[in-house]
Coordinates of C-alpha atoms in Angstrom, one line a residue:
X105 CA 0.0 0.0 0.0
X106 CA 2.8 2.3 1.0
X107 CA 4.6 1.4 -2.3
X108 CA 1.5 2.4 -4.2
X109 CA 1.3 5.8 -2.5
X110 CA 5.0 6.4 -3.3
X111 CA 4.3 5.6 -7.0
X112 CA 1.2 7.9 -7.1
X113 CA 3.2 10.7 -5.4
X114 CA 6.0 10.6 -8.0
X115 CA 3.4 10.5 -10.8
X116 CA 1.7 13.6 -9.5
X117 CA 5.0 15.5 -9.3
X118 CA 5.7 14.4 -12.9
X119 CA 2.4 15.7 -14.0
X120 CA 2.9 19.1 -12.2
X121 CA 6.4 19.3 -13.7
X122 CA 5.0 18.6 -17.1
X123 CA 2.4 21.3 -16.6
X124 CA 4.9 23.9 -15.6
X125 CA 7.1 23.0 -18.5
X126 CA 4.2 23.2 -20.9
X127 CA 3.3 26.6 -19.5
X128 CA 6.8 27.9 -19.8
X129 CA 7.0 26.6 -23.3
X130 CA 3.8 28.3 -24.2
X131 CA 5.1 31.5 -22.7
X132 CA 8.2 31.1 -24.7
X133 CA 6.3 30.7 -27.9
X134 CA 4.2 33.7 -27.1
X135 CA 7.4 35.8 -26.7
X136 CA 8.8 34.6 -30.0
X137 CA 5.6 35.5 -31.7
X138 CA 6.4 39.2 -31.2
X139 CA 9.7 39.0 -33.0
X140 CA 9.9 39.7 -36.8
X141 CA 12.4 38.3 -39.1
X142 CA 13.6 41.2 -41.2
X143 CA 16.5 39.9 -43.3
X144 CA 16.0 40.7 -47.0
X145 CA 12.6 42.5 -46.4
X146 CA 11.9 46.0 -47.8
X147 CA 10.4 49.0 -46.0
X148 CA 9.5 52.5 -47.0
X149 CA 11.7 55.5 -46.5
X150 CA 9.9 58.9 -46.5
X151 CA 11.9 62.0 -47.2
X152 CA 10.7 65.0 -45.2
X153 CA 11.2 68.5 -46.8
X154 CA 11.8 66.8 -50.2
X155 CA 11.5 68.9 -53.4
X156 CA 11.7 67.8 -57.0
X157 CA 15.4 67.4 -58.0
X158 CA 16.6 66.3 -54.5
X159 CA 18.7 63.2 -54.6
X160 CA 20.0 61.0 -51.8
X161 CA 22.1 57.9 -51.6
X162 CA 21.8 55.4 -48.7
X163 CA 24.6 53.2 -47.4
X164 CA 23.5 50.1 -45.4
X165 CA 25.9 49.8 -42.5
X166 CA 24.1 47.2 -40.6
X167 CA 21.4 44.6 -41.6
X168 CA 18.4 44.2 -39.4
X169 CA 17.9 40.4 -38.9
X170 CA 14.9 40.7 -36.6
X171 CA 12.7 43.2 -34.9
X172 CA 10.9 43.0 -31.6
X173 CA 7.9 45.2 -31.9
X174 CA 7.3 45.3 -28.2
X175 CA 10.6 47.0 -27.4
X176 CA 11.0 50.8 -27.2
X177 CA 14.8 51.2 -27.5
X178 CA 16.6 50.6 -30.8
X179 CA 19.3 48.4 -29.2
X180 CA 16.5 46.2 -27.7
X181 CA 14.2 46.5 -30.6
X182 CA 16.5 45.4 -33.4
X183 CA 18.9 42.5 -33.9
X184 CA 21.7 43.5 -36.2
X185 CA 24.3 42.0 -38.4
X186 CA 27.2 43.9 -40.0
X187 CA 26.6 44.4 -43.7
X188 CA 29.2 42.2 -45.3
X189 CA 29.7 44.4 -48.4
X190 CA 30.5 47.5 -46.2
X191 CA 32.3 45.8 -43.3
X192 CA 35.8 47.2 -44.2
X193 CA 34.4 50.7 -44.8
X194 CA 32.6 50.5 -41.5
X195 CA 35.8 49.7 -39.7
X196 CA 37.6 52.5 -41.5
X197 CA 34.9 55.0 -40.3
X198 CA 34.9 53.7 -36.8
X199 CA 38.7 54.0 -36.5
X200 CA 38.3 57.8 -36.9
X201 CA 36.3 57.8 -33.7
X202 CA 37.5 55.0 -31.5
X203 CA 40.0 52.2 -31.2
X204 CA 38.9 49.1 -33.1
X205 CA 40.6 45.8 -32.3
X206 CA 41.9 43.8 -35.2
X207 CA 39.9 40.8 -34.0
X208 CA 36.7 42.8 -33.5
X209 CA 33.6 40.6 -33.9
X210 CA 30.4 41.7 -35.5
X211 CA 28.9 42.1 -32.1
X212 CA 31.8 44.4 -31.2
X213 CA 31.3 46.5 -34.3
X214 CA 27.6 46.8 -33.8
X215 CA 28.1 48.0 -30.3
X216 CA 30.6 50.7 -31.4
X217 CA 28.2 51.9 -34.1
X218 CA 25.3 52.3 -31.7
X219 CA 27.4 53.9 -29.0
X220 CA 29.3 56.4 -31.1
X221 CA 27.2 57.5 -34.1
X222 CA 25.1 59.7 -31.7
X223 CA 26.1 63.2 -32.6
X224 CA 26.3 65.1 -35.9
X225 CA 30.0 65.7 -35.4
X226 CA 30.7 62.0 -34.9
X227 CA 28.5 61.1 -37.9
X228 CA 30.3 63.5 -40.2
X229 CA 33.8 62.3 -39.0
X230 CA 32.7 58.7 -39.5
X231 CA 31.0 59.3 -42.9
X232 CA 34.1 61.0 -44.5
X233 CA 36.3 58.0 -43.6
X234 CA 33.6 55.5 -44.4
X235 CA 33.1 57.0 -47.9
X236 CA 36.8 57.2 -48.5
X237 CA 36.9 53.4 -48.2
X238 CA 34.7 53.0 -51.3
X239 CA 31.6 51.4 -49.7
X240 CA 28.8 49.9 -51.7
X241 CA 25.9 52.3 -52.1
X242 CA 22.3 51.3 -51.8
X243 CA 19.5 52.7 -54.0
X244 CA 19.5 56.3 -55.2
X245 CA 16.5 58.1 -53.8
X246 CA 14.8 60.5 -56.1
X247 CA 11.3 60.5 -54.8
X248 CA 9.6 61.5 -51.6
X249 CA 9.0 57.8 -50.8
X250 CA 11.3 54.8 -51.7
X251 CA 11.5 51.1 -50.8
X252 CA 14.8 49.9 -49.4
X253 CA 16.1 46.8 -47.6
X254 CA 15.6 47.1 -43.9
X255 CA 18.8 48.2 -42.1
X256 CA 20.8 50.8 -40.3
X257 CA 21.7 53.4 -43.0
X258 CA 23.9 56.4 -43.5
X259 CA 22.2 58.8 -45.9
X260 CA 23.9 61.4 -48.0
X261 CA 22.2 64.1 -50.0
X262 CA 24.0 64.3 -53.4
X263 CA 21.8 66.7 -55.3
X264 CA 19.8 69.8 -54.4
X265 CA 16.4 70.4 -55.9
X266 CA 16.1 73.8 -54.2
X267 CA 17.7 76.9 -55.7
X268 CA 21.3 77.8 -55.2
X269 CA 20.7 79.7 -52.0
X270 CA 20.3 76.4 -50.1
X271 CA 23.0 74.0 -48.7
X272 CA 22.9 70.2 -48.9
X273 CA 21.7 68.4 -45.8
X274 CA 24.3 67.0 -43.5
X275 CA 24.9 63.2 -43.2
X276 CA 22.1 61.4 -41.4
X277 CA 22.0 57.9 -39.8
X278 CA 18.5 56.2 -39.6
X279 CA 17.1 52.9 -38.7
X280 CA 14.8 51.6 -41.3
X281 CA 12.6 48.9 -39.7
X282 CA 9.5 47.1 -40.8
X283 CA 7.4 50.2 -40.3
X284 CA 9.8 52.3 -42.5
X285 CA 11.4 55.5 -41.4
X286 CA 11.4 59.2 -42.1
X287 CA 14.5 61.0 -43.1
X288 CA 14.3 64.8 -42.5
X289 CA 16.5 66.9 -44.8
X290 CA 18.0 69.9 -43.0
X291 CA 18.8 72.3 -45.8
X292 CA 20.3 75.6 -44.7
X293 CA 19.8 78.7 -46.7
X294 CA 22.0 81.8 -47.4
X295 CA 20.7 85.2 -48.4
X296 CA 22.2 88.5 -49.6
X297 CA 20.7 91.9 -49.4
X298 CA 22.2 95.0 -51.1
X299 CA 21.2 98.6 -50.1
X300 CA 22.3 102.1 -51.0
X301 CA 22.2 105.0 -48.5
X302 CA 20.0 107.9 -49.5
X303 CA 21.2 111.5 -48.8
X304 CA 17.7 112.9 -49.0
X305 CA 16.7 115.9 -47.0
X306 CA 15.0 115.6 -43.6
X307 CA 11.6 116.5 -45.2
X308 CA 11.8 113.7 -47.8
X309 CA 9.0 111.1 -47.9
X310 CA 9.2 108.2 -45.4
X311 CA 12.1 105.9 -46.2
X312 CA 13.9 108.5 -48.4
X313 CA 15.4 110.5 -45.5
X314 CA 19.1 111.2 -45.0
X315 CA 21.4 108.1 -44.7
X316 CA 18.5 105.6 -44.8
X317 CA 19.3 102.3 -46.5
X318 CA 17.0 101.8 -49.5
X319 CA 16.9 100.0 -52.9
X320 CA 17.4 103.4 -54.7
X321 CA 18.7 106.9 -54.1
X322 CA 19.4 110.2 -55.8
X323 CA 22.9 111.7 -56.1
X324 CA 24.9 114.3 -58.0
X325 CA 27.9 113.4 -60.2
X326 CA 31.0 113.6 -58.1
X327 CA 29.1 112.6 -54.9
X328 CA 30.3 109.7 -52.7
X329 CA 27.6 107.0 -52.7
X330 CA 27.6 104.5 -49.7
X331 CA 26.6 100.9 -50.3
X332 CA 25.9 98.0 -47.9
X333 CA 25.8 94.3 -48.4
X334 CA 24.4 91.9 -45.7
X335 CA 25.0 88.2 -46.0
X336 CA 23.8 85.3 -43.8
X337 CA 25.3 81.9 -42.9
X338 CA 23.7 78.5 -43.4
X339 CA 22.1 76.5 -40.6
X340 CA 24.9 73.9 -40.9
X341 CA 27.7 76.5 -40.6
X342 CA 29.1 74.7 -37.5
X343 CA 29.4 71.5 -39.5
X344 CA 32.0 73.0 -41.9
X345 CA 35.7 72.8 -41.4
X346 CA 36.4 75.2 -44.2
X347 CA 33.9 77.7 -45.6
X348 CA 34.2 79.8 -48.8
X349 CA 32.3 83.1 -48.8
X350 CA 32.4 85.7 -51.5
X351 CA 30.5 89.0 -52.0
X352 CA 30.3 89.7 -55.8
X353 CA 29.3 93.2 -56.9
X354 CA 28.8 94.5 -60.4
X355 CA 29.0 98.3 -60.8
X356 CA 27.5 100.2 -63.7
X357 CA 29.8 102.4 -65.8
X358 CA 28.5 105.4 -63.9
X359 CA 29.9 104.2 -60.6
X360 CA 33.6 104.1 -59.6
X361 CA 34.4 101.6 -56.8
X362 CA 36.6 102.9 -53.9
X363 CA 38.5 99.8 -52.8
X364 CA 40.0 101.5 -49.8
X365 CA 36.6 102.2 -48.3
X366 CA 35.7 98.5 -47.7
X367 CA 34.8 97.5 -44.2
X368 CA 33.5 94.1 -43.1
X369 CA 31.8 93.5 -39.7
X370 CA 29.5 91.1 -37.9
X371 CA 27.9 93.1 -35.1
X372 CA 30.7 94.8 -33.3
X373 CA 33.4 92.3 -34.6
X374 CA 35.7 93.7 -37.3
X375 CA 36.2 91.0 -40.0
X376 CA 37.9 93.2 -42.6
X377 CA 41.2 91.3 -42.2
X378 CA 39.4 88.0 -43.1
X379 CA 38.5 89.2 -46.7
X380 CA 40.5 90.0 -49.8
X381 CA 39.2 92.8 -52.1
X382 CA 39.6 92.5 -55.8
X383 CA 38.6 95.6 -57.8
X384 CA 37.8 93.8 -61.0
X385 CA 34.5 93.1 -62.8
X386 CA 32.7 91.9 -60.8
X387 CA 34.3 93.3 -57.6
X388 CA 34.8 90.5 -55.1
X389 CA 35.2 90.7 -51.4
X390 CA 36.0 87.1 -50.5
X391 CA 37.5 84.7 -48.1
X392 CA 38.7 81.2 -49.2
X393 CA 38.1 79.9 -45.6
X394 CA 36.1 82.0 -43.2
X395 CA 36.7 79.3 -40.5
X396 CA 40.4 79.9 -40.6
X397 CA 40.2 83.6 -39.7
X398 CA 40.8 84.2 -36.0
X399 CA 38.5 87.3 -36.0
X400 CA 35.6 85.1 -37.3
X401 CA 35.9 82.4 -34.6
X402 CA 32.8 83.6 -32.8
X403 CA 30.5 83.4 -35.8
X404 CA 27.5 81.1 -35.7
X405 CA 24.7 80.1 -38.0
X406 CA 22.8 83.1 -36.7
X407 CA 25.5 85.6 -37.5
X408 CA 25.1 88.2 -40.3
X409 CA 28.2 89.6 -42.2
X410 CA 27.8 93.2 -43.2
X411 CA 30.1 94.9 -45.9
X412 CA 30.1 98.6 -46.3
X413 CA 31.9 100.5 -49.1
X414 CA 31.7 103.7 -51.2
X415 CA 31.6 104.5 -54.9
X416 CA 31.7 107.8 -56.8
X417 CA 29.0 108.7 -59.3
X418 CA 31.1 109.7 -62.3
X419 CA 30.7 111.5 -65.6
X420 CA 29.4 108.3 -67.3
X421 CA 26.3 108.3 -65.2
X422 CA 23.0 107.8 -67.0
X423 CA 20.7 110.8 -66.4
X424 CA 17.0 110.4 -65.6
X425 CA 14.7 107.5 -64.7
X426 CA 16.8 104.8 -66.4
X427 CA 19.2 105.2 -63.5
X428 CA 22.5 103.5 -62.7
X429 CA 21.9 100.0 -61.5
X430 CA 24.3 98.1 -59.3
X431 CA 23.8 94.3 -58.6
X432 CA 25.4 91.9 -56.1
X433 CA 25.2 88.3 -55.1
X434 CA 26.9 85.9 -52.7
X435 CA 28.8 82.7 -53.5
X436 CA 29.3 80.2 -50.6
X437 CA 30.2 76.6 -49.8
X438 CA 26.9 74.7 -50.0
X439 CA 28.1 71.2 -49.3
X440 CA 29.2 70.4 -45.7
X441 CA 30.8 67.2 -47.0
X442 CA 33.2 68.9 -49.4
X443 CA 34.5 71.3 -46.7
X444 CA 34.7 74.4 -48.8
X445 CA 36.7 73.0 -51.7
X446 CA 33.8 71.5 -53.7
X447 CA 30.2 72.5 -54.4
X448 CA 29.3 76.2 -54.2
X449 CA 25.9 78.0 -54.3
X450 CA 25.2 81.5 -55.4
X451 CA 22.3 83.7 -54.3
X452 CA 20.2 85.5 -56.8
X453 CA 21.3 89.1 -57.8
X454 CA 20.0 91.9 -55.6
X455 CA 19.7 95.2 -57.4
X456 CA 19.9 98.9 -56.3
X457 CA 19.7 101.9 -58.5
X458 CA 21.3 105.4 -58.2
X459 CA 19.4 108.2 -60.0
X460 CA 20.7 111.6 -61.1
X461 CA 18.9 114.5 -62.8
X462 CA 19.6 117.5 -65.0
X463 CA 18.6 121.2 -65.4
X464 CA 18.3 122.6 -69.0
X465 CA 17.9 126.4 -69.5
X466 CA 17.1 128.4 -72.6
X467 CA 18.0 132.1 -72.7
X468 CA 16.0 134.6 -74.8
X469 CA 16.7 138.3 -75.4
X470 CA 14.4 141.2 -76.3
X471 CA 17.2 142.7 -78.5
X472 CA 20.1 140.9 -80.2
X473 CA 22.9 140.1 -77.7
X474 CA 26.6 140.3 -78.2
X475 CA 27.5 136.6 -78.6
X476 CA 30.9 137.3 -77.0
X477 CA 29.3 138.7 -73.9
X478 CA 26.5 136.5 -72.6
X479 CA 24.9 136.0 -69.2
X480 CA 26.2 133.7 -66.4
X481 CA 24.0 131.9 -63.9
X482 CA 24.4 130.2 -60.6
X483 CA 22.3 127.2 -59.7
X484 CA 22.2 126.4 -56.0
X485 CA 20.8 123.3 -54.4
X486 CA 19.3 124.7 -51.2
X487 CA 19.0 121.2 -49.8
X488 CA 22.6 120.1 -50.1
X489 CA 24.5 123.5 -50.6
X490 CA 25.9 122.4 -54.0
X491 CA 26.4 125.2 -56.4
X492 CA 26.9 125.2 -60.2
X493 CA 28.1 128.0 -62.5
X494 CA 26.3 127.9 -65.8
X495 CA 27.5 130.0 -68.7
X496 CA 25.1 130.7 -71.6
X497 CA 26.4 129.6 -75.0
X498 CA 25.1 129.9 -78.5
X499 CA 24.2 126.6 -80.2
X500 CA 24.6 125.8 -83.9
X501 CA 20.8 126.1 -84.1
X502 CA 21.0 129.7 -83.0
X503 CA 19.5 129.0 -79.6
X504 CA 21.1 130.2 -76.4
X505 CA 21.5 127.4 -73.9
X506 CA 22.8 126.7 -70.4
X507 CA 22.5 123.9 -67.9
X508 CA 24.0 121.0 -65.9
X509 CA 23.7 117.2 -66.0
X510 CA 24.0 115.0 -63.0
X511 CA 22.4 116.9 -60.1
X512 CA 20.8 115.6 -57.0
X513 CA 17.1 116.0 -56.0
X514 CA 16.4 119.0 -54.0
X515 CA 15.1 122.6 -53.8
X516 CA 16.9 124.9 -56.3
X517 CA 17.4 128.6 -56.9
X518 CA 18.6 129.9 -60.3
X519 CA 20.3 133.3 -60.1
X520 CA 21.8 135.4 -62.9
X521 CA 25.2 136.4 -61.6
X522 CA 26.5 138.3 -64.6
X523 CA 24.2 140.5 -66.8
X524 CA 25.7 141.9 -70.1
X525 CA 25.7 145.6 -70.6
X526 CA 22.4 146.9 -72.1
X527 CA 20.3 144.2 -70.4
X528 CA 18.4 144.0 -67.2
X529 CA 19.1 141.2 -64.7
X530 CA 16.7 138.3 -64.9
X531 CA 14.6 137.5 -61.9
X532 CA 15.5 134.5 -59.7
X533 CA 13.7 131.3 -60.2
X534 CA 13.1 128.8 -57.4
X535 CA 11.9 125.2 -58.1
X536 CA 12.0 121.6 -56.8
X537 CA 13.3 118.4 -58.3
X538 CA 11.6 115.9 -55.9
X539 CA 11.3 112.5 -57.6
X540 CA 9.7 109.5 -55.8
X541 CA 11.7 106.3 -56.0
X542 CA 11.2 102.8 -54.7
X543 CA 12.4 102.2 -51.2
X544 CA 12.0 98.4 -51.5
X545 CA 11.7 96.7 -54.9
X546 CA 13.3 93.9 -56.9
X547 CA 13.5 96.3 -59.9
X548 CA 13.7 99.8 -58.4
X549 CA 12.2 102.7 -60.4
X550 CA 11.8 106.4 -60.0
X551 CA 9.1 108.9 -61.0
X552 CA 10.3 112.4 -61.8
X553 CA 8.4 115.3 -60.1
X554 CA 9.4 119.0 -60.9
X555 CA 7.5 121.9 -59.5
X556 CA 7.9 125.7 -59.3
X557 CA 7.1 128.9 -61.1
X558 CA 9.1 129.5 -64.3
X559 CA 10.0 125.8 -64.8
X560 CA 8.5 122.8 -66.5
X561 CA 9.2 119.1 -66.2
X562 CA 11.4 117.5 -68.8
X563 CA 12.2 113.9 -69.5
X564 CA 15.2 113.8 -67.2
X565 CA 14.9 117.0 -65.0
X566 CA 13.8 120.6 -65.0
X567 CA 13.4 123.0 -67.9
X568 CA 13.4 126.8 -67.8
X569 CA 13.3 129.7 -70.3
X570 CA 14.8 132.9 -69.0
X571 CA 14.3 136.3 -70.7
X572 CA 16.8 139.2 -70.7
X573 CA 15.1 142.5 -71.6
X574 CA 17.3 145.2 -73.2
X575 CA 17.4 148.9 -72.1
X576 CA 17.2 150.7 -68.8
X577 CA 14.1 149.1 -67.3
X578 CA 12.5 150.9 -64.4
X579 CA 10.9 149.0 -61.6
X580 CA 7.3 148.1 -62.4
X581 CA 6.0 148.1 -58.8
X582 CA 6.1 150.4 -55.8
X583 CA 8.8 150.6 -53.2
X584 CA 11.4 152.9 -51.9
X585 CA 13.3 152.9 -55.2
X586 CA 10.2 154.0 -57.0
X587 CA 9.4 156.7 -54.4
X588 CA 12.9 158.0 -54.7
X589 CA 12.7 158.3 -58.4
X590 CA 9.4 160.1 -58.3
X591 CA 10.7 162.5 -55.6
X592 CA 13.8 163.2 -57.6
X593 CA 11.8 163.9 -60.7
X594 CA 9.4 166.2 -58.9
X595 CA 12.3 168.1 -57.4
X596 CA 13.9 168.6 -60.8
X597 CA 10.6 169.9 -62.2
X598 CA 10.2 172.2 -59.2
X599 CA 13.7 173.6 -59.5
X600 CA 13.3 174.1 -63.2
X601 CA 10.0 176.0 -62.6
X602 CA 11.6 178.2 -60.0
X603 CA 14.5 178.9 -62.3
X604 CA 12.2 179.9 -65.1
X605 CA 10.2 182.3 -62.8
X606 CA 13.3 184.1 -61.6
X607 CA 14.6 184.5 -65.1
X608 CA 11.3 186.1 -66.2
X609 CA 11.4 188.5 -63.3
X610 CA 14.9 189.7 -64.1
X611 CA 14.0 190.3 -67.7
X612 CA 10.9 192.3 -66.8
X613 CA 12.9 194.3 -64.3

């Protein structure tokens, strides 16, 4: 009986043990059911910020052999194997970051990848050495979504669909699991703004006041014209080891560049020593490597670089509303991989225009003048103080002309400073040349406005016809001069009458 009990007890233990084992086995099967074998399977890569013309190349560093959908961390979620085709390139890249044993296993390499490709600086250092080892590239991505084999990828942007003001995105490392992945392009942009300082009077329309920076301005020939260029840096500026940066400025024939006037700053920091000025066509104010200049060490992606310089409006200046255009652009390194020696982008041209005007006078006479002795005038800009001496000359047509080309906007007074014998001095004429011009425009224009008695508006400035009357002309209106003349005349008549009376009395006596 006791023997039977012992047999039954052992049997019960065996049944319990079997039940526990079965339960554990079932639990094990349940755990395995959440794992996903990924080797050779495709998944979708979506490119965020993609535009037509963008192109990327992916390099599969690690293969994903399985994926545990229940895990939250990549090192728990994915089981990796080193991609056989890129193993040697992977080691070359890692050696730029850490020490890699000669006998490193795949497990060692995978751990080094996951622990070290965690910052953009490390990724860039790795990527340059990795690519130098001639790895095998995966598919070229030219659409917003593309299917690729699942794996741990290094992505490189090789073409830009955006305009030349953008920079290529930096290297990106991304896990592409069974649910796919999104690659976000981080394209920086660079801009250039050109301005010209206006020397308008304090009463000028808003935006056209003295020394305000606009897209157009008025000046006189011979004046110094101040210009300003403002350039920005790309968002990835910190990723570059070398960075080419060149302001390119094209002057019209009516403007003479003053190379010794160039100054370059970023905020209060003087960067002039970082740049070389070439007074050619176009003018360049450039640095082959902004990163190498000590004065520029504090620059960041948020910094602006401001160039100021002067030019002189010369005798070749175009008069009137056609103006004297001046364009500038900015050439810069747009590929953080090439480190300043490769791809470059150029911003669109930004234009400003300098306008200048003229005064044309016609002289008429009431009697024939002596052509060797003609009047002289002075034209004064009451807004700037500029003065011009204008001599009347006889033209082949027989007309008598005087005038000046290349004057600034302003309030003017025309005064006859020399009047030939036999003629009366002409009255002064006061008038305004006050054009309106674009403060902010891609294609700046101006509208001429001339006002004042005795003048009319011409195509390129003010017109006036001035009459010189011959003879001794008396004043036509009252005043002390007229009173004096009348008084003197009356006295003469009175004395003449008294003289005649006295003479008659003597004769009669």
